[in-house]
Amino acid sequence: MEQDKLTIGLVYGGKSGEHEVSLSTAFAVMNAFDFDKYEMIPFYISKQGTWRIGSKLSAPFSQLEDLKLAEGEGTQTALNAVFSRLYGQENQAVDIMFPLLHGTFGEDGTIQGLFEMADIPYVGTGVLASAAGMDKVVMKKLFAQAGLPQCEYCYFNRTQWEQGQYDVLKDIEDKLGFPSFVKPANLGSSVGISKAKNREQLKSAIESALRFDDKIIVEEFVDAREVEVSVLGNDEPMASVPGEIVSSSEYYDYAAKYTDGQSQMQIPAEIEPDVADRLRELAINAFKAIEGGGITRADFFVRRSDGAILINEVNTMPGFTPFSMYPLLWRETGVSYRELLDRMIELGLERYNRKQSLIYENQA
């Protein structure tokens, strides 16, 4: 019945370099939703950070460009949008927010914190796990604490680089050697990542990465297969079958992910059953290591020389079109795209309702 429909606030776009990827994700999700069960309010965030809020929808947009909404339509600041419009102005109350924001200002805990302050349920990972999943250095420290095997790495910040370039370079060369991979610590989708084969390239790669972040991580090169596992759940997470990325590039960079169309996904990955079981176990361990909730994709290296499994990273808001690895792995595991969306909403409401029973003041 009409009154039983949940109203979903679909949040997409954003200030990150993955704005266009977010639009594609939102368009796919909107067109897969069961509008017999849900109504939807679109929340578009421009590249400048302006929020535009559309009218309640009972059917999806027909074109991706429509997602950007009309210029000036419902334009508000984030605070106005979340603290007032969400609570029933002009019959626009939202039951749960569904952020589909990749990268900075969406996947990093910032918008999750906004929803927490507004006391509104939301889909996906919470504040802590989102922040830890975005910061590759913090993530690796948590993995180490959990005993997860991973490759060698070094990290440093802008001040350390400016005050002692020679020492930073020597430390990287001594610990990692060449080739090595230089990455901004807090960006997704392989933005700002370079492969360095000598000191000159290493220095250039660091200078390039510092354009995107104040903290840099450098990782050793591992000759390995790249295998990914999808995780879904809260306190009792489940892991999908593993899938393998066969990259069109030397490594799985931004072009290989989104633009050249040459990389391939092997689902399920052609690996031994015991290796698949171990990958699924480690994926759940990684999810728990960052205090995950909702969804996460865990990315692994399977080293060619000896078959060793190394955790690379987790992604708390992975690509989510029907052709992305995360939902495809679940489809192979027996969960359809639409069922996955339903389950993600259920998990967000479950977490919110559980927190509502907590006491936040001293009642002594």
Coordinates of C-alpha atoms in Angstrom, one line a residue:
M1 CA 0.0 0.0 0.0
E2 CA 1.1 3.6 -0.7
Q3 CA 1.5 4.5 3.0
D4 CA 3.8 1.5 3.6
K5 CA 6.4 2.6 1.0
L6 CA 9.8 3.6 2.4
T7 CA 11.1 7.0 1.2
I8 CA 14.7 6.7 0.2
G9 CA 17.0 9.8 -0.1
L10 CA 19.4 9.0 -2.9
V11 CA 22.6 11.1 -2.5
Y12 CA 25.0 11.3 -5.4
G13 CA 27.5 13.4 -7.3
G14 CA 29.8 15.1 -4.9
K15 CA 33.0 17.2 -4.8
S16 CA 35.4 14.3 -5.4
G17 CA 37.2 13.4 -8.6
E18 CA 34.7 10.5 -8.9
H19 CA 31.7 12.7 -9.5
E20 CA 30.8 11.2 -12.9
V21 CA 31.3 7.6 -11.6
S22 CA 28.8 8.5 -8.8
L23 CA 26.2 9.6 -11.3
S24 CA 26.5 6.4 -13.3
T25 CA 26.1 4.4 -10.0
A26 CA 23.0 6.5 -9.0
F27 CA 21.4 6.1 -12.4
A28 CA 21.8 2.3 -12.2
V29 CA 20.5 2.1 -8.6
M30 CA 17.5 4.3 -9.4
N31 CA 16.6 2.1 -12.4
A32 CA 16.9 -1.1 -10.4
F33 CA 14.7 0.1 -7.4
D34 CA 11.4 -1.5 -6.8
F35 CA 9.1 1.5 -6.9
D36 CA 6.3 -0.7 -5.6
K37 CA 8.2 -0.8 -2.3
Y38 CA 10.0 2.6 -2.3
E39 CA 9.6 6.2 -3.2
M40 CA 12.7 8.2 -3.8
I41 CA 14.0 11.8 -3.3
P42 CA 17.1 12.7 -5.3
F43 CA 19.8 14.7 -3.6
Y44 CA 22.4 15.9 -6.2
I45 CA 25.6 17.4 -4.9
S46 CA 27.4 19.5 -7.5
K47 CA 31.2 19.5 -8.0
Q48 CA 31.2 22.7 -6.1
G49 CA 29.4 21.1 -3.1
T50 CA 26.0 22.7 -3.7
W51 CA 23.0 20.4 -2.8
R52 CA 20.0 20.3 -5.2
I53 CA 17.0 18.4 -4.0
G54 CA 14.3 17.1 -6.3
S55 CA 10.7 16.2 -5.8
K56 CA 9.6 12.8 -4.6
L57 CA 9.8 10.2 -7.4
S58 CA 7.6 7.2 -8.0
A59 CA 9.6 6.2 -11.2
P60 CA 13.2 6.5 -12.2
F61 CA 14.7 9.2 -14.4
S62 CA 15.0 8.2 -18.1
Q63 CA 18.3 9.9 -18.7
L64 CA 21.5 10.1 -16.7
E65 CA 21.7 13.9 -17.3
D66 CA 18.3 14.3 -15.4
L67 CA 20.1 13.3 -12.2
K68 CA 21.7 16.7 -12.0
L69 CA 18.2 18.2 -11.5
A70 CA 17.2 21.7 -12.7
E71 CA 19.6 24.6 -12.0
G72 CA 18.5 26.1 -8.8
E73 CA 15.9 23.4 -8.0
G74 CA 15.8 22.9 -4.2
T75 CA 19.2 24.4 -3.8
Q76 CA 20.4 24.3 -0.1
T77 CA 23.4 23.9 2.0
A78 CA 24.1 20.4 3.3
L79 CA 23.0 21.5 6.8
N80 CA 19.7 22.8 5.6
A81 CA 19.1 19.8 3.4
V82 CA 19.8 17.2 6.1
F83 CA 18.5 19.0 9.2
S84 CA 15.3 20.5 7.8
R85 CA 14.2 19.1 4.4
L86 CA 14.7 15.5 5.6
Y87 CA 12.1 16.0 8.4
G88 CA 9.0 16.5 6.4
Q89 CA 9.1 19.9 4.8
E90 CA 6.6 19.9 2.0
N91 CA 5.9 16.2 2.5
Q92 CA 9.6 15.4 1.8
A93 CA 10.4 13.2 4.9
V94 CA 13.1 10.6 4.3
D95 CA 13.1 7.2 6.0
I96 CA 16.7 6.3 5.1
M97 CA 19.5 8.0 3.2
F98 CA 21.3 6.1 0.5
P99 CA 24.7 7.7 -0.2
L100 CA 26.3 6.7 -3.5
L101 CA 29.3 9.0 -3.2
H102 CA 32.7 7.6 -4.2
G103 CA 35.9 9.1 -2.7
T104 CA 36.4 12.3 -0.8
F105 CA 33.4 13.9 1.0
G106 CA 31.3 10.8 0.7
E107 CA 33.2 7.6 1.3
D108 CA 35.5 9.0 4.0
G109 CA 33.1 9.3 6.9
T110 CA 32.2 12.9 6.5
I111 CA 28.7 12.6 5.1
Q112 CA 28.1 9.6 7.4
G113 CA 28.9 11.9 10.3
L114 CA 26.3 14.4 9.0
F115 CA 23.7 11.7 9.0
E116 CA 24.6 10.6 12.5
M117 CA 24.2 14.2 13.7
A118 CA 20.9 14.4 12.0
D119 CA 19.8 11.2 13.7
I120 CA 18.7 9.6 10.4
P121 CA 19.4 6.0 9.2
Y122 CA 21.7 5.6 6.2
V123 CA 22.9 2.8 4.0
G124 CA 26.4 1.5 4.1
T125 CA 29.4 1.7 6.3
G126 CA 29.5 3.9 9.4
V127 CA 31.8 6.9 10.3
L128 CA 34.8 5.0 11.7
A129 CA 35.0 2.3 9.0
S130 CA 34.4 4.8 6.2
A131 CA 37.3 6.9 7.5
A132 CA 39.6 4.0 8.1
G133 CA 38.7 2.5 4.7
M134 CA 39.6 5.7 2.9
D135 CA 43.0 6.3 4.7
K136 CA 45.2 3.5 3.3
V137 CA 47.8 4.0 6.1
V138 CA 45.3 3.7 8.9
M139 CA 43.7 0.7 7.1
K140 CA 47.0 -1.1 6.9
K141 CA 47.7 -0.5 10.6
L142 CA 44.4 -2.1 11.4
F143 CA 45.1 -5.0 9.1
A144 CA 48.4 -5.5 10.8
Q145 CA 46.7 -5.5 14.2
A146 CA 44.3 -8.1 13.0
G147 CA 47.2 -10.3 11.7
L148 CA 46.3 -10.0 8.0
P149 CA 49.2 -10.6 5.6
Q150 CA 50.0 -7.6 3.4
C151 CA 52.8 -6.2 1.3
E152 CA 55.6 -4.0 2.6
Y153 CA 55.0 -0.2 2.6
C154 CA 56.3 3.2 3.8
Y155 CA 54.4 6.4 4.4
F156 CA 55.1 10.0 5.2
N157 CA 53.5 13.4 5.1
R158 CA 54.1 16.6 3.2
T159 CA 56.2 18.2 6.0
Q160 CA 58.5 15.2 6.3
W161 CA 59.0 15.3 2.5
E162 CA 59.7 19.0 2.4
Q163 CA 62.1 18.8 5.3
G164 CA 64.0 15.7 4.3
Q165 CA 63.5 14.4 0.8
Y166 CA 66.8 12.5 0.8
D167 CA 65.9 10.5 3.9
V168 CA 62.4 9.7 2.7
L169 CA 63.7 8.5 -0.7
K170 CA 66.5 6.4 0.9
D171 CA 64.0 4.8 3.4
I172 CA 61.8 3.8 0.5
E173 CA 64.7 2.4 -1.6
D174 CA 66.1 0.5 1.4
K175 CA 62.8 -1.0 2.5
L176 CA 60.9 -1.5 -0.8
G177 CA 63.3 -1.2 -3.7
F178 CA 62.0 -0.8 -7.3
P179 CA 59.6 -0.9 -8.8
S180 CA 57.2 0.6 -6.2
F181 CA 53.8 2.2 -6.2
V182 CA 53.2 5.7 -5.0
K183 CA 49.7 6.6 -3.8
P184 CA 47.9 9.5 -2.1
A185 CA 46.8 8.0 1.2
N186 CA 43.2 9.2 0.9
L187 CA 41.9 8.9 -2.6
G188 CA 40.0 6.1 -4.4
S189 CA 39.7 4.8 -7.9
S190 CA 43.5 4.8 -8.4
V191 CA 43.6 8.6 -8.8
G192 CA 47.1 10.0 -8.4
I193 CA 48.8 6.5 -8.4
S194 CA 52.2 6.1 -10.2
K195 CA 54.6 3.2 -10.7
A196 CA 58.2 4.2 -10.0
K197 CA 61.1 2.2 -11.5
N198 CA 64.0 4.4 -10.3
R199 CA 64.7 7.3 -8.0
E200 CA 63.9 9.9 -10.6
Q201 CA 60.5 8.4 -11.2
L202 CA 59.9 7.9 -7.5
K203 CA 60.6 11.6 -6.8
S204 CA 58.3 12.7 -9.7
A205 CA 55.6 10.3 -8.5
I206 CA 55.7 11.6 -5.0
E207 CA 55.4 15.2 -6.2
S208 CA 52.4 14.2 -8.4
A209 CA 50.7 12.4 -5.5
L210 CA 51.2 15.4 -3.2
R211 CA 48.9 17.3 -5.5
F212 CA 46.0 15.1 -4.2
D213 CA 46.8 14.5 -0.6
D214 CA 49.1 15.6 2.3
K215 CA 49.9 12.0 3.2
I216 CA 51.6 9.6 0.8
I217 CA 52.0 5.8 0.9
V218 CA 54.5 3.8 -1.1
E219 CA 54.1 0.1 -1.5
E220 CA 56.4 -2.6 -2.8
F221 CA 55.7 -4.2 -6.2
V222 CA 54.0 -7.6 -6.0
D223 CA 53.8 -9.8 -9.1
A224 CA 50.4 -11.2 -8.4
R225 CA 46.9 -11.9 -9.6
E226 CA 44.3 -9.3 -8.4
V227 CA 41.3 -11.0 -6.7
E228 CA 38.3 -9.3 -5.1
V229 CA 35.6 -10.5 -2.7
S230 CA 32.4 -8.7 -1.8
V231 CA 31.2 -8.6 1.8
L232 CA 27.7 -7.9 3.0
G233 CA 26.3 -7.6 6.5
N234 CA 26.7 -6.0 10.0
D235 CA 27.7 -8.2 12.9
E236 CA 27.4 -11.4 10.9
P237 CA 28.9 -10.5 7.5
M238 CA 28.8 -12.9 4.5
A239 CA 31.4 -13.1 1.7
S240 CA 30.8 -13.7 -2.0
V241 CA 32.6 -15.9 -4.4
P242 CA 36.0 -14.3 -5.4
G243 CA 36.4 -12.7 -8.8
E244 CA 39.6 -11.8 -10.6
I245 CA 40.6 -8.5 -12.4
V246 CA 42.6 -9.0 -15.5
S247 CA 43.9 -5.5 -16.1
S248 CA 44.5 -3.8 -19.5
S249 CA 47.3 -1.8 -17.9
E250 CA 50.5 -2.5 -15.9
Y251 CA 48.3 -2.1 -12.9
Y252 CA 44.6 -1.4 -12.3
D253 CA 44.7 2.3 -12.8
Y254 CA 41.8 4.8 -13.4
A255 CA 41.8 4.3 -17.1
A256 CA 41.8 0.5 -16.7
K257 CA 38.9 0.8 -14.3
Y258 CA 36.6 3.3 -16.1
T259 CA 37.7 4.5 -19.5
D260 CA 39.6 2.1 -21.8
G261 CA 37.1 -0.8 -21.5
Q262 CA 39.8 -3.4 -21.9
S263 CA 40.1 -4.8 -18.4
Q264 CA 38.2 -8.0 -17.8
M265 CA 36.5 -9.6 -14.8
Q266 CA 36.7 -13.4 -14.3
I267 CA 33.8 -14.4 -12.1
P268 CA 34.2 -16.6 -10.3
A269 CA 38.0 -16.5 -10.3
E270 CA 39.7 -19.6 -11.5
I271 CA 41.3 -20.6 -8.3
E272 CA 41.4 -23.7 -6.1
P273 CA 38.4 -24.2 -3.7
D274 CA 40.7 -24.0 -0.6
V275 CA 42.2 -20.7 -1.9
A276 CA 38.7 -19.3 -2.5
D277 CA 37.6 -20.3 1.0
R278 CA 40.7 -18.6 2.5
L279 CA 40.0 -15.4 0.5
R280 CA 36.4 -15.3 1.8
E281 CA 37.7 -15.8 5.4
L282 CA 40.3 -13.0 5.0
A283 CA 37.7 -10.7 3.4
I284 CA 35.5 -11.1 6.5
N285 CA 38.5 -10.6 8.8
A286 CA 39.4 -7.4 6.9
F287 CA 35.7 -6.2 7.2
K288 CA 35.8 -6.7 10.9
A289 CA 39.3 -5.1 11.3
I290 CA 37.9 -1.8 10.1
E291 CA 34.7 -2.2 12.2
G292 CA 32.7 -2.6 8.9
G293 CA 29.0 -2.5 8.4
G294 CA 26.7 -2.8 5.4
I295 CA 29.0 -3.4 2.4
T296 CA 32.7 -3.6 1.6
R297 CA 34.8 -5.0 -1.2
A298 CA 38.1 -6.6 -0.2
D299 CA 40.9 -6.6 -2.7
F300 CA 43.7 -9.1 -2.6
F301 CA 47.0 -10.0 -4.3
V302 CA 47.6 -13.7 -4.9
R303 CA 51.4 -13.8 -5.4
R304 CA 52.4 -15.8 -8.5
S305 CA 55.7 -17.1 -7.1
D306 CA 54.3 -19.0 -4.1
G307 CA 50.5 -18.4 -4.1
A308 CA 50.6 -16.3 -0.9
I309 CA 47.5 -14.2 -0.3
L310 CA 48.1 -10.6 0.6
I311 CA 45.3 -8.1 1.5
N312 CA 45.7 -4.9 -0.6
E313 CA 42.8 -2.8 0.6
V314 CA 39.1 -2.6 1.3
N315 CA 36.7 -0.3 -0.5
T316 CA 33.6 0.8 1.6
M317 CA 31.7 2.3 -1.4
P318 CA 32.8 0.2 -4.3
G319 CA 31.5 0.7 -7.9
F320 CA 27.9 -0.2 -7.9
T321 CA 26.5 -0.3 -11.4
P322 CA 25.1 -3.7 -12.5
F323 CA 28.4 -4.2 -14.4
S324 CA 30.6 -3.5 -11.4
M325 CA 32.5 -6.2 -9.5
Y326 CA 30.7 -5.8 -6.2
P327 CA 27.2 -6.7 -7.4
L328 CA 28.4 -9.1 -10.1
L329 CA 30.1 -11.2 -7.4
W330 CA 26.9 -11.3 -5.4
R331 CA 24.9 -12.2 -8.5
E332 CA 27.3 -15.2 -9.0
T333 CA 26.7 -16.0 -5.3
G334 CA 23.0 -16.0 -5.8
V335 CA 21.9 -12.5 -4.8
S336 CA 20.4 -10.3 -7.5
Y337 CA 21.1 -6.6 -7.9
R338 CA 17.6 -5.7 -6.7
E339 CA 17.8 -8.1 -3.7
L340 CA 21.2 -6.6 -2.9
L341 CA 19.7 -3.1 -2.7
D342 CA 16.9 -4.4 -0.5
R343 CA 19.4 -6.0 1.8
M344 CA 21.6 -2.9 2.1
I345 CA 18.5 -0.8 3.1
E346 CA 17.6 -3.5 5.7
L347 CA 21.1 -3.4 7.1
G348 CA 21.1 0.4 7.4
L349 CA 17.8 0.3 9.3
E350 CA 19.0 -2.6 11.5
R351 CA 22.1 -0.6 12.6
Y352 CA 20.1 2.5 13.3
N353 CA 17.4 0.7 15.3
R354 CA 20.0 -1.0 17.4
K355 CA 21.7 2.3 18.2
Q356 CA 18.4 3.8 19.2
S357 CA 18.3 1.5 22.3
L358 CA 21.6 2.9 23.6
I359 CA 21.8 5.4 26.5
Y360 CA 23.7 8.5 25.7
E361 CA 23.6 10.3 29.1
N362 CA 24.3 9.5 32.7
Q363 CA 21.1 8.5 34.3
A364 CA 22.6 7.9 37.8

